[in-house]
Tab-separated table of C-alpha atoms in Angstrom:
chain	number	residue	atom	x	y	z
A	1	MET	CA	50.567	57.738	-34.551
A	2	ASN	CA	50.163	54.599	-32.726
A	3	ASN	CA	47.844	51.542	-33.287
A	4	VAL	CA	49.704	50.653	-36.588
A	5	ASN	CA	51.487	47.353	-36.770
A	6	CYS	CA	53.089	44.873	-39.054
A	7	LYS	CA	54.339	41.349	-38.902
A	8	LEU	CA	55.983	38.728	-40.879
A	9	ASP	CA	54.356	35.394	-41.477
A	10	LYS	CA	57.481	33.616	-40.140
A	11	ASP	CA	61.275	34.452	-39.815
A	12	SER	CA	63.046	31.560	-42.121
A	13	TYR	CA	62.401	30.905	-45.760
A	14	ALA	CA	63.821	29.361	-48.683
A	15	LYS	CA	65.645	30.857	-51.444
A	16	ASN	CA	62.716	32.424	-53.656
A	17	GLU	CA	60.234	31.461	-51.268
A	18	ASN	CA	57.306	34.116	-50.904
A	19	ILE	CA	57.766	36.191	-47.647
A	20	THR	CA	54.577	37.867	-46.626
A	21	LEU	CA	54.664	41.327	-44.703
A	22	THR	CA	51.216	42.284	-43.092
A	23	TYR	CA	50.506	45.571	-42.174
A	24	TYR	CA	47.391	47.028	-40.557
A	25	GLY	CA	46.068	49.385	-38.079
A	26	TYR	CA	43.434	52.145	-37.370
A	27	PHE	CA	43.269	55.950	-36.248
A	28	GLU	CA	41.589	57.523	-33.359
A	29	ASP	CA	39.813	59.808	-35.645
A	30	SER	CA	38.875	57.763	-38.672
A	31	ASN	CA	37.190	60.867	-40.153
A	32	ASP	CA	40.522	62.715	-40.312
A	33	ILE	CA	41.679	63.356	-43.894
A	34	GLY	CA	45.402	62.591	-44.624
A	35	ASP	CA	48.243	60.283	-46.272
A	36	LEU	CA	49.792	57.137	-44.953
A	37	ARG	CA	52.485	55.072	-46.578
A	38	ILE	CA	54.966	52.061	-45.667
A	39	ASP	CA	58.532	52.281	-46.397
A	40	PHE	CA	60.652	49.279	-46.108
A	41	THR	CA	64.220	48.049	-47.455
A	42	VAL	CA	66.092	44.568	-46.731
A	43	TYR	CA	69.722	44.554	-45.421
A	44	LYS	CA	71.773	41.515	-45.857
A	45	LEU	CA	73.882	41.061	-42.459
A	46	ILE	CA	77.626	40.556	-42.779
A	47	ASN	CA	79.222	39.214	-39.637
A	48	GLY	CA	75.920	39.976	-37.873
A	49	GLU	CA	76.128	43.784	-39.171
A	50	ASN	CA	73.668	45.631	-41.653
A	51	ASP	CA	75.592	46.004	-44.800
A	52	PHE	CA	74.292	49.588	-45.478
A	53	GLU	CA	76.444	50.159	-48.688
A	54	ASN	CA	74.752	47.268	-50.439
A	55	LEU	CA	70.792	47.086	-49.928
A	56	THR	CA	69.354	43.944	-51.190
A	57	GLU	CA	66.953	43.834	-54.053
A	58	VAL	CA	63.919	41.732	-53.710
A	59	ASP	CA	61.474	40.306	-56.135
A	60	PHE	CA	57.734	41.106	-55.615
A	61	GLU	CA	54.794	39.311	-56.332
A	62	ASN	CA	52.895	42.248	-57.301
A	63	PRO	CA	55.322	44.877	-58.493
A	64	GLU	CA	52.711	47.162	-59.896
A	65	ASN	CA	51.981	48.367	-56.251
A	66	ILE	CA	55.682	49.178	-55.403
A	67	SER	CA	57.456	52.204	-55.946
A	68	SER	CA	60.977	52.924	-55.336
A	69	PHE	CA	62.903	55.705	-54.104
A	70	SER	CA	66.311	53.985	-55.534
A	71	GLU	CA	67.611	50.528	-55.823
A	72	GLY	CA	66.663	48.569	-52.596
A	73	LEU	CA	64.552	51.505	-50.935
A	74	TYR	CA	60.862	50.671	-51.721
A	75	TYR	CA	57.357	52.057	-50.426
A	76	VAL	CA	53.736	51.755	-50.840
A	77	THR	CA	51.198	54.068	-50.781
A	78	ILE	CA	48.385	52.852	-48.489
A	79	LYS	CA	46.172	56.083	-48.381
A	80	GLU	CA	46.404	59.489	-50.161
A	81	ASN	CA	44.182	62.381	-49.272
A	82	GLU	CA	41.823	60.028	-47.894
A	83	GLU	CA	39.864	59.318	-44.538
A	84	MET	CA	41.893	57.494	-42.019
A	85	SER	CA	39.699	54.363	-41.701
A	86	SER	CA	41.235	51.035	-40.558
A	87	PHE	CA	43.660	49.330	-43.020
A	88	LYS	CA	45.013	45.994	-43.539
A	89	ASP	CA	47.033	44.524	-46.392
A	90	SER	CA	50.111	42.582	-47.424
A	91	ILE	CA	53.311	42.914	-49.484
A	92	VAL	CA	54.602	39.802	-50.825
A	93	PHE	CA	58.279	39.385	-51.783
A	94	SER	CA	61.122	36.928	-52.312
A	95	ILE	CA	64.879	37.000	-51.585
A	96	ASN	CA	66.996	34.987	-54.071
A	97	GLU	CA	70.196	34.453	-52.129
A	98	SER	CA	70.768	32.559	-48.997
A	99	GLY	CA	72.154	34.430	-45.551
A	100	GLU	CA	71.176	36.434	-42.911
A	101	TYR	CA	68.767	39.451	-43.430
A	102	GLU	CA	67.122	42.323	-41.631
A	103	LEU	CA	63.678	43.941	-42.878
A	104	PHE	CA	63.545	47.442	-41.916
A	105	VAL	CA	59.891	48.900	-42.042
A	106	ALA	CA	58.517	52.420	-41.318
A	107	ILE	CA	54.839	53.412	-41.533
A	108	GLY	CA	54.254	57.040	-41.409
A	109	GLY	CA	51.474	59.435	-42.072
A	110	SER	CA	50.079	62.971	-41.461
A	111	THR	CA	46.499	64.177	-41.520
A	112	TYR	CA	44.887	67.632	-41.506
A	113	ASN	CA	44.345	67.381	-37.692
A	114	HIS	CA	47.908	66.133	-36.999
A	115	PRO	CA	49.982	67.661	-40.058
A	116	TYR	CA	53.415	66.833	-38.253
A	117	GLY	CA	52.255	63.132	-38.208
A	118	GLY	CA	54.281	60.467	-37.043
A	119	THR	CA	56.131	57.191	-37.890
A	120	GLN	CA	56.229	53.744	-36.311
A	121	THR	CA	59.269	51.641	-37.150
A	122	PHE	CA	59.890	48.033	-37.067
A	123	SER	CA	62.657	45.540	-38.044
A	124	PHE	CA	62.386	41.932	-38.532
A	125	PRO	CA	65.378	39.296	-38.833
A	126	ILE	CA	65.154	36.960	-41.870
A	127	THR	CA	67.118	33.859	-42.614
A	128	ILE	CA	67.073	32.519	-46.324
A	129	THR	CA	68.209	28.880	-46.813
A	130	GLU	CA	69.097	26.881	-49.530
């Protein structure tokens, strides 16, 4: 899977300021039927390293669109058994503690013509200031 991407509106925010993650893309065969979702989590950096033991919980502007595997592991279903037409949408969230963070994002999908699908991963540094 290619032709999918995501971006943040900037890389430094104040505590509780809205952070906008925009994701978008298209498929070569837009008539193919399949599923597509975006998974994401935020890690706090401790001495420059991800703290994998303690995922960062975030606050969402529209929590009704967000699902969670467990605390700190979130996902949004973009398409479910639908034509793989182009897509563009955003997730807005905030972090309420200052520090250095890393946002990890995976956009994955599979279709009838490509049952093994694919995944694109992205990571973004985020600085939260007082």
